[in-house]
Amino acid sequence: MLRLAGARLLGDRDYPAVHAVLAADPVASCMVSARVEVTGLDPWRLGGELWAADHRAARSGRLAGLCFSGPNLIPLRGNSSALRSFADRALRKQRICSSLVGPAEQVLGLWDELEPEWGPAREIRGDQPLMATDRQPAVAPDAFVRPVRPDELERYLPAAIAMFIEEVGVDPRAGDGGASYRARVAELISGGRAFARFEGGEVVFKAEIGALSRTVGQIQGVWVHPDRRGHGLGTAGTAAVVSRLVNGMGRTASLYVNSFNAPALAAYRRLGFSQVGRYATVLF
């Protein structure tokens, strides 16, 4: 089979072409845009690498394929040839990412290339509706949901850990005792991007804005205490975060959810979210 010359590492001089790809689908590219807008394309500052599909695309000023390689591997654009070039580059060194995530067609196509050497995956979530809204939520926001203060980290962290275990299926404290996850949660709190409702000093609802670009905020980690589920706390709490994004920050609110999670899908639709794409996630 004829192979491409290989994926090329992008640098700051490629920013106009990268920006054009990211701007073409700001909701799907939010996770990458949030990094690029702050740091540029230098890998050290970016915390990862951005790859173009091949040299010819770079010379033309247009990128036929684009992939971010860091804590997650995020293919944003590319046909089968581009995905093969990304796989070739990824396989040159040991896997460091914890997941593949992004537009479903690219993620599942890239996984087809990587699975013979990286597989089997711990879990494949192949159908995750990507949803967005740029309007005030149709459900009244919970007035008791507010940004978490830095001095509340110790009270917030157990809920964040419980959410992670429930959603991802692994304990974020494994490996380093939770130091890296704690640092990430503390960063979200210090940035005003972690929200909770406290009752008696305990978190009963939480959510975060995991990625925040100039135009889109991606909501993640929505969680309700098991004893309080089924009473509307999740819907009203998420409405509070949506309102903060849309009205307070002037962004489109987005999130993605597993297609089999019918209650969550119904709740997000009641809030005013509509599906704008499809994500997939491969977990290691």
Coordinates of C-alpha atoms in Angstrom, one line a residue:
M1 CA 0.0 0.0 0.0
L2 CA 1.3 3.5 -0.9
R3 CA 1.9 5.5 2.3
L4 CA 2.1 9.2 2.7
A5 CA 5.3 10.9 3.6
G6 CA 4.0 11.1 7.2
A7 CA 2.4 13.5 9.5
R8 CA 4.4 16.7 10.0
L9 CA 4.9 18.5 13.3
L10 CA 3.3 22.0 13.1
G11 CA 4.8 25.2 14.6
D12 CA 3.8 28.8 15.1
R13 CA 4.3 29.7 11.5
D14 CA 1.4 27.3 10.7
Y15 CA -1.0 29.1 12.9
P16 CA -3.2 30.7 10.1
A17 CA -3.9 27.2 8.6
V18 CA -4.5 25.7 12.0
H19 CA -6.9 28.5 12.9
A20 CA -8.9 28.0 9.7
V21 CA -9.5 24.3 10.7
L22 CA -10.4 25.1 14.3
A23 CA -12.7 28.0 13.3
A24 CA -14.5 25.8 10.7
D25 CA -16.1 23.7 13.6
P26 CA -15.6 25.6 16.8
V27 CA -17.7 23.2 18.9
A28 CA -15.9 20.0 17.8
S29 CA -12.5 21.7 18.1
C30 CA -13.0 23.4 21.5
M31 CA -10.6 21.2 23.4
V32 CA -7.8 22.0 21.0
S33 CA -8.7 25.6 20.4
A34 CA -8.6 26.3 24.1
R35 CA -5.0 25.3 24.2
V36 CA -3.9 26.9 21.0
E37 CA -5.4 30.2 21.7
V38 CA -3.5 30.5 25.0
T39 CA -0.1 29.0 24.0
G40 CA 0.3 29.0 20.3
L41 CA 1.7 25.9 18.6
D42 CA 5.0 25.4 20.2
P43 CA 4.9 21.9 21.7
W44 CA 6.5 22.8 25.0
R45 CA 4.0 25.5 25.7
L46 CA 1.1 23.6 24.1
G47 CA 1.6 20.5 26.3
G48 CA 1.5 18.3 23.2
E49 CA 2.0 18.4 19.4
L50 CA -0.2 19.3 16.5
W51 CA 0.3 17.3 13.3
A52 CA -0.6 18.0 9.7
A53 CA -1.5 15.2 7.4
D54 CA 1.4 15.7 5.0
H55 CA 3.8 18.3 3.6
R56 CA 1.8 19.2 0.6
A57 CA -1.1 20.4 2.7
A58 CA 1.2 22.6 4.7
R59 CA 2.7 24.2 1.6
S60 CA -0.7 25.0 0.2
G61 CA -1.7 26.9 3.4
R62 CA -4.6 24.5 3.9
L63 CA -4.6 21.4 6.2
A64 CA -6.4 18.4 4.9
G65 CA -5.8 16.7 8.2
L66 CA -5.1 17.9 11.8
C67 CA -4.4 15.9 14.9
F68 CA -3.4 16.9 18.5
S69 CA -1.2 14.5 20.4
G70 CA -0.9 15.1 24.1
P71 CA -2.7 13.7 27.2
N72 CA -5.4 12.7 24.7
L73 CA -5.0 12.0 21.0
I74 CA -7.5 14.2 19.2
P75 CA -7.9 13.8 15.4
L76 CA -10.0 16.7 14.2
R77 CA -9.9 16.4 10.4
G78 CA -8.6 13.8 8.0
N79 CA -9.5 11.2 5.4
S80 CA -8.3 7.6 5.6
S81 CA -4.8 8.6 4.2
A82 CA -4.4 11.3 6.7
L83 CA -5.4 9.0 9.5
R84 CA -2.8 6.5 8.4
S85 CA -0.2 9.2 8.5
F86 CA -1.2 10.1 12.1
A87 CA -1.1 6.5 13.1
D88 CA 2.4 6.1 11.6
R89 CA 3.7 9.1 13.7
A90 CA 1.9 7.9 16.8
L91 CA 3.4 4.4 16.6
R92 CA 6.9 5.8 16.4
K93 CA 7.1 6.1 20.1
Q94 CA 5.4 4.6 23.2
R95 CA 1.8 5.5 23.8
I96 CA 1.4 8.3 26.3
C97 CA -2.2 9.3 25.8
S98 CA -5.0 8.0 28.0
S99 CA -7.6 8.1 25.3
L100 CA -8.6 8.9 21.7
V101 CA -11.4 11.4 21.7
G102 CA -13.0 13.7 19.1
P103 CA -15.2 13.6 16.0
A104 CA -16.4 10.0 15.7
E105 CA -15.4 9.4 12.1
Q106 CA -11.8 10.4 12.7
V107 CA -11.5 8.7 16.1
L108 CA -12.8 5.4 14.9
G109 CA -10.9 5.5 11.7
L110 CA -7.6 6.3 13.5
W111 CA -8.3 3.5 16.0
D112 CA -8.7 1.0 13.1
E113 CA -5.1 1.9 12.3
L114 CA -3.7 1.9 15.8
E115 CA -5.6 -1.1 17.3
P116 CA -3.2 -3.8 16.0
E117 CA -0.4 -2.4 18.1
W118 CA -2.3 -0.4 20.8
G119 CA -5.2 -2.7 21.4
P120 CA -7.3 -3.9 22.9
A121 CA -8.9 -0.8 24.3
R122 CA -10.4 -0.8 27.8
E123 CA -13.6 0.6 26.4
I124 CA -14.9 2.1 23.1
R125 CA -17.7 4.6 23.2
G126 CA -18.5 5.0 19.6
D127 CA -21.6 7.1 19.6
Q128 CA -21.5 10.2 21.8
P129 CA -23.8 13.0 20.6
L130 CA -22.0 16.4 20.6
M131 CA -24.5 19.0 21.8
A132 CA -24.5 22.8 22.0
T133 CA -26.6 25.8 22.8
D134 CA -26.1 29.5 22.6
R135 CA -29.3 30.5 24.4
Q136 CA -30.4 31.0 28.0
P137 CA -31.4 27.5 29.3
A138 CA -35.1 26.6 29.1
V139 CA -35.0 25.3 32.7
A140 CA -34.5 27.7 35.6
P141 CA -30.9 27.6 36.9
D142 CA -30.3 26.4 40.4
A143 CA -29.5 29.6 42.4
F144 CA -27.4 27.6 44.8
V145 CA -24.9 26.5 42.2
R146 CA -21.9 28.7 42.3
P147 CA -18.1 28.7 41.5
V148 CA -16.1 26.7 43.9
R149 CA -13.6 28.7 46.0
P150 CA -10.0 27.7 46.3
D151 CA -10.4 27.1 50.0
E152 CA -13.1 24.5 49.2
L153 CA -10.8 22.2 47.3
E154 CA -10.8 19.5 50.0
R155 CA -14.6 19.5 50.2
Y156 CA -14.9 19.4 46.4
L157 CA -12.3 16.8 45.6
P158 CA -14.1 13.7 46.9
A159 CA -17.1 14.5 44.6
A160 CA -14.7 15.0 41.6
I161 CA -13.0 11.7 42.3
A162 CA -16.4 9.9 42.7
M163 CA -17.5 11.4 39.3
F164 CA -14.3 10.3 37.6
I165 CA -14.5 6.7 38.8
E166 CA -18.1 6.5 37.9
E167 CA -17.7 8.1 34.4
V168 CA -14.2 6.8 33.3
G169 CA -14.1 3.5 35.3
V170 CA -10.7 4.1 36.9
D171 CA -9.5 5.8 40.0
P172 CA -7.7 9.1 39.2
R173 CA -5.5 8.6 42.3
A174 CA -3.9 5.5 40.9
G175 CA -0.2 5.9 39.9
D176 CA 0.8 9.1 41.7
G177 CA -1.6 9.0 44.6
G178 CA -3.9 11.6 43.0
A179 CA -1.3 14.4 42.8
S180 CA -1.8 15.2 39.1
Y181 CA -5.6 14.9 39.3
R182 CA -5.7 17.1 42.4
A183 CA -3.6 19.7 40.6
R184 CA -6.0 19.7 37.6
V185 CA -9.0 20.1 39.8
A186 CA -7.2 23.0 41.7
E187 CA -6.5 24.6 38.3
L188 CA -10.2 24.5 37.3
I189 CA -11.2 25.9 40.7
S190 CA -8.6 28.8 40.5
G191 CA -9.9 29.6 37.0
G192 CA -13.5 29.9 38.1
R193 CA -14.5 26.9 36.0
A194 CA -15.6 24.4 38.7
F195 CA -19.2 24.8 40.0
A196 CA -21.0 23.1 42.8
R197 CA -24.0 23.1 45.1
F198 CA -23.0 22.5 48.7
E199 CA -25.4 21.3 51.4
G200 CA -24.1 20.9 54.9
G201 CA -20.6 21.3 53.6
E202 CA -21.0 18.4 51.2
V203 CA -21.2 18.6 47.4
V204 CA -24.5 17.4 46.1
F205 CA -24.1 18.7 42.5
K206 CA -20.9 19.5 40.5
A207 CA -19.9 20.3 37.0
E208 CA -16.9 22.0 35.3
I209 CA -16.0 23.9 32.2
G210 CA -13.2 21.6 31.1
A211 CA -12.2 23.6 28.0
L212 CA -12.8 27.2 27.3
S213 CA -12.0 28.8 23.9
R214 CA -12.9 32.3 22.8
T215 CA -16.3 31.2 21.5
V216 CA -17.1 27.8 23.2
G217 CA -17.1 26.3 26.7
Q218 CA -17.2 22.6 27.0
I219 CA -19.1 21.3 30.1
Q220 CA -17.7 18.2 31.7
G221 CA -17.9 16.2 35.0
V222 CA -21.7 16.7 35.6
W223 CA -22.4 14.7 38.8
V224 CA -25.1 14.5 41.4
H225 CA -24.7 12.8 44.8
P226 CA -26.2 9.3 44.6
D227 CA -28.6 10.1 47.5
R228 CA -30.0 13.1 45.6
R229 CA -30.5 11.7 42.2
G230 CA -33.9 11.9 40.5
H231 CA -34.9 15.2 42.0
G232 CA -33.8 17.6 39.2
L233 CA -30.6 18.7 40.8
G234 CA -28.6 17.7 37.7
T235 CA -30.8 19.5 35.2
A236 CA -31.1 22.7 37.2
G237 CA -27.4 22.7 38.2
T238 CA -26.3 22.3 34.6
A239 CA -28.7 25.1 33.7
A240 CA -26.7 27.3 36.1
V241 CA -23.4 26.4 34.3
V242 CA -25.0 27.0 30.9
S243 CA -26.3 30.4 32.0
R244 CA -22.8 31.3 33.2
L245 CA -21.3 30.4 29.9
V246 CA -23.9 31.9 27.6
N247 CA -24.8 35.0 29.6
G248 CA -21.8 35.6 31.7
M249 CA -19.0 34.6 29.4
G250 CA -20.6 35.1 25.9
R251 CA -19.8 31.6 24.8
T252 CA -21.7 28.7 23.3
A253 CA -22.2 26.0 25.8
S254 CA -21.3 22.5 24.6
L255 CA -20.9 18.9 26.0
Y256 CA -20.9 15.4 24.7
V257 CA -22.7 12.4 26.3
N258 CA -23.0 8.7 25.7
S259 CA -25.9 7.8 23.4
F260 CA -27.0 5.1 25.8
N261 CA -27.5 7.6 28.6
A262 CA -31.1 8.3 27.8
P263 CA -31.9 10.3 31.0
A264 CA -28.9 12.6 30.5
L265 CA -29.8 13.2 26.8
A266 CA -33.4 14.0 27.7
A267 CA -32.2 16.4 30.4
Y268 CA -29.9 18.2 28.0
R269 CA -32.6 18.5 25.4
R270 CA -34.9 20.0 28.0
L271 CA -32.2 22.6 28.7
G272 CA -32.2 23.6 25.0
F273 CA -29.2 21.6 23.7
S274 CA -29.3 20.2 20.2
Q275 CA -27.0 17.8 18.6
V276 CA -24.4 19.3 16.3
G277 CA -22.1 16.4 15.7
R278 CA -20.9 13.0 17.0
Y279 CA -17.9 12.2 19.2
A280 CA -16.3 8.9 20.0
T281 CA -13.9 8.0 22.8
V282 CA -11.4 5.1 23.0
L283 CA -10.3 4.5 26.6
F284 CA -7.0 2.8 27.5

